[in-house]
PDB file of C-alpha atoms in Angstrom:
ATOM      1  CA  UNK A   1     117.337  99.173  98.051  1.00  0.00           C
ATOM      2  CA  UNK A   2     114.790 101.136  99.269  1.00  0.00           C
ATOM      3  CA  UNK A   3     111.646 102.689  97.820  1.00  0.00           C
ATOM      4  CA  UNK A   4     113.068 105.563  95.828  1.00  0.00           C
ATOM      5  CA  UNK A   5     116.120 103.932  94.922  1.00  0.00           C
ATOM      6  CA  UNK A   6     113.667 100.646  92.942  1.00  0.00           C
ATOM      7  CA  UNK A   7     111.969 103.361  91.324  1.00  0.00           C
ATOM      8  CA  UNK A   8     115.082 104.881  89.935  1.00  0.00           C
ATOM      9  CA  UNK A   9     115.542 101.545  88.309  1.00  0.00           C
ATOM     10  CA  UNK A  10     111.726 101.204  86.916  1.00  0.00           C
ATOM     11  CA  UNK A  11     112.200 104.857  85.190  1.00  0.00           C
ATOM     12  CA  UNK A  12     115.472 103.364  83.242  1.00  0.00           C
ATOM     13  CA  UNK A  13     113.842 100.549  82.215  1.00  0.00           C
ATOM     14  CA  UNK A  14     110.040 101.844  81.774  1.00  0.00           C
ATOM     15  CA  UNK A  15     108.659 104.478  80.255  1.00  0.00           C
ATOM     16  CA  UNK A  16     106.343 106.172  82.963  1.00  0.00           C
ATOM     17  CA  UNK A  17     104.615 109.061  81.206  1.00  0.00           C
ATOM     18  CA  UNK A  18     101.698 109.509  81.528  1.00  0.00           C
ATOM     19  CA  UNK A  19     101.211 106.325  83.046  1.00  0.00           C
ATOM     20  CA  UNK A  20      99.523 105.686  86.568  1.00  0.00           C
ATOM     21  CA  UNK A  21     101.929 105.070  89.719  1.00  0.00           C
ATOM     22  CA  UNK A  22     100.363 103.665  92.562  1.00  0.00           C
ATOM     23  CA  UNK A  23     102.379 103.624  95.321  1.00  0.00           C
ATOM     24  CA  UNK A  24     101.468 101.807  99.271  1.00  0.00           C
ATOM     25  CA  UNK A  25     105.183 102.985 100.570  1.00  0.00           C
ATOM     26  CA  UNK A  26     105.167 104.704 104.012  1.00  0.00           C
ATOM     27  CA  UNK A  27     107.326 106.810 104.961  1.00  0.00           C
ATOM     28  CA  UNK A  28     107.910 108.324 101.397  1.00  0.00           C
ATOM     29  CA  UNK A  29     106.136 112.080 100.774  1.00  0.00           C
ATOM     30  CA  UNK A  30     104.286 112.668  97.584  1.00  0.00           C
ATOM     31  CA  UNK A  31     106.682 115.435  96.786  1.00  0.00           C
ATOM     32  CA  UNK A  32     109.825 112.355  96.722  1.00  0.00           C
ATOM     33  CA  UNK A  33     107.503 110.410  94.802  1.00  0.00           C
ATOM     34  CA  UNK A  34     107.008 113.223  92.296  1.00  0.00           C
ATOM     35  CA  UNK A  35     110.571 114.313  92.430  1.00  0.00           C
ATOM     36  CA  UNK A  36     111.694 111.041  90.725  1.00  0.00           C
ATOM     37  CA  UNK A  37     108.809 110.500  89.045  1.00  0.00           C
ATOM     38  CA  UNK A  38     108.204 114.238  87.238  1.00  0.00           C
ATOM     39  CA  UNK A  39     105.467 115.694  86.147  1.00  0.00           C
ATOM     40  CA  UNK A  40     104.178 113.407  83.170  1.00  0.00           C
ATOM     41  CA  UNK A  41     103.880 110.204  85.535  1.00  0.00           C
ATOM     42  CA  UNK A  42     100.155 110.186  87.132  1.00  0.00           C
ATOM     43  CA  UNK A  43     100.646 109.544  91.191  1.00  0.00           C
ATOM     44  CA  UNK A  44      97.994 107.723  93.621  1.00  0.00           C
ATOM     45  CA  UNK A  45      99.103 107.133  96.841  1.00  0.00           C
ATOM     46  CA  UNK A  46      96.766 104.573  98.908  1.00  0.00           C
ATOM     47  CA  UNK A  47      97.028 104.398 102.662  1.00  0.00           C
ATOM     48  CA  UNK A  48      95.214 100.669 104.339  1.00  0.00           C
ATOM     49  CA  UNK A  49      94.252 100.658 107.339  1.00  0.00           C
ATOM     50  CA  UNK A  50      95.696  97.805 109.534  1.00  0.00           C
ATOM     51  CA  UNK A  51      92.333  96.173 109.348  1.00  0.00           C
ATOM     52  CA  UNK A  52      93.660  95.278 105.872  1.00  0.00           C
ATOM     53  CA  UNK A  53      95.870  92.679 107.542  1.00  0.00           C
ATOM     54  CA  UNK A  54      92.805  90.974 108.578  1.00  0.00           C
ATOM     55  CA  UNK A  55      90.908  91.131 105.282  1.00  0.00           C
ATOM     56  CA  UNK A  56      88.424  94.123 106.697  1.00  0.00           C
ATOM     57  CA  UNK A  57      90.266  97.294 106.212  1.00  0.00           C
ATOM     58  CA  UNK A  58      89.818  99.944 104.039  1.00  0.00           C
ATOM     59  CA  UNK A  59      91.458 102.181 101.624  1.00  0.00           C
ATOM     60  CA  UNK A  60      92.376 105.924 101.763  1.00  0.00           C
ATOM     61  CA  UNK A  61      93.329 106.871  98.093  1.00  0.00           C
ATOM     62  CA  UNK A  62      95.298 110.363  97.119  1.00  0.00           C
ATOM     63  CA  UNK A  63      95.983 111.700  94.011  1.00  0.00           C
ATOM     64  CA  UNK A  64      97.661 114.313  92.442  1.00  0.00           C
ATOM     65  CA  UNK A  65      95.070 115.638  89.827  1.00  0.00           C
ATOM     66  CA  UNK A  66      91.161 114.347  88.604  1.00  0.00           C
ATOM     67  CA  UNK A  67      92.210 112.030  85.641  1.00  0.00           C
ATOM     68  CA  UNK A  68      95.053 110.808  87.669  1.00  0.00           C
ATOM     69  CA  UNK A  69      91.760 109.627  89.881  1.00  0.00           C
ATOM     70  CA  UNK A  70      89.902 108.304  87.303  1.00  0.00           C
ATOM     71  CA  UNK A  71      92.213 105.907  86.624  1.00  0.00           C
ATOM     72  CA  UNK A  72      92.285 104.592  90.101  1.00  0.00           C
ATOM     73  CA  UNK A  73      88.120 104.224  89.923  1.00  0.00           C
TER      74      UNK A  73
END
């Protein structure tokens, strides 16, 4: 299954609102994240670096909105 498909499943078993969703998945737009998600779910998206493979990478984090961000601090 792929990424938008899993969460599908996580929305009928979990309730999401307002809740934070952090996703790592390439290849998926923050508008088909937020499309199955709606507009209660908080959305970070993080982007590593391949450095992360090697345990000296960083972190690029996105998010939709400032308290969606303070979550992710």
């Amino acid at each position: 299954a792929g990424v938008l498909e899993i969460i599908e499943k996580i929305q009928i078993d979990h309730h999401l609102d307002n809740k934070l969703f952090v996703s790592i998945a390439a290849g998926v737009s923050k508008s088909q994240l937020r499309d199955k998600l709606g507009e209660k779910v908080k959305l970070a998206r993080v982007m590593p670096n391949i450095g992360c493979v090697h345990g000296a990478g960083v972190c690029a984090v996105f998010t939709n909105d400032e308290s969606s961000f303070e979550l992710t601090k």
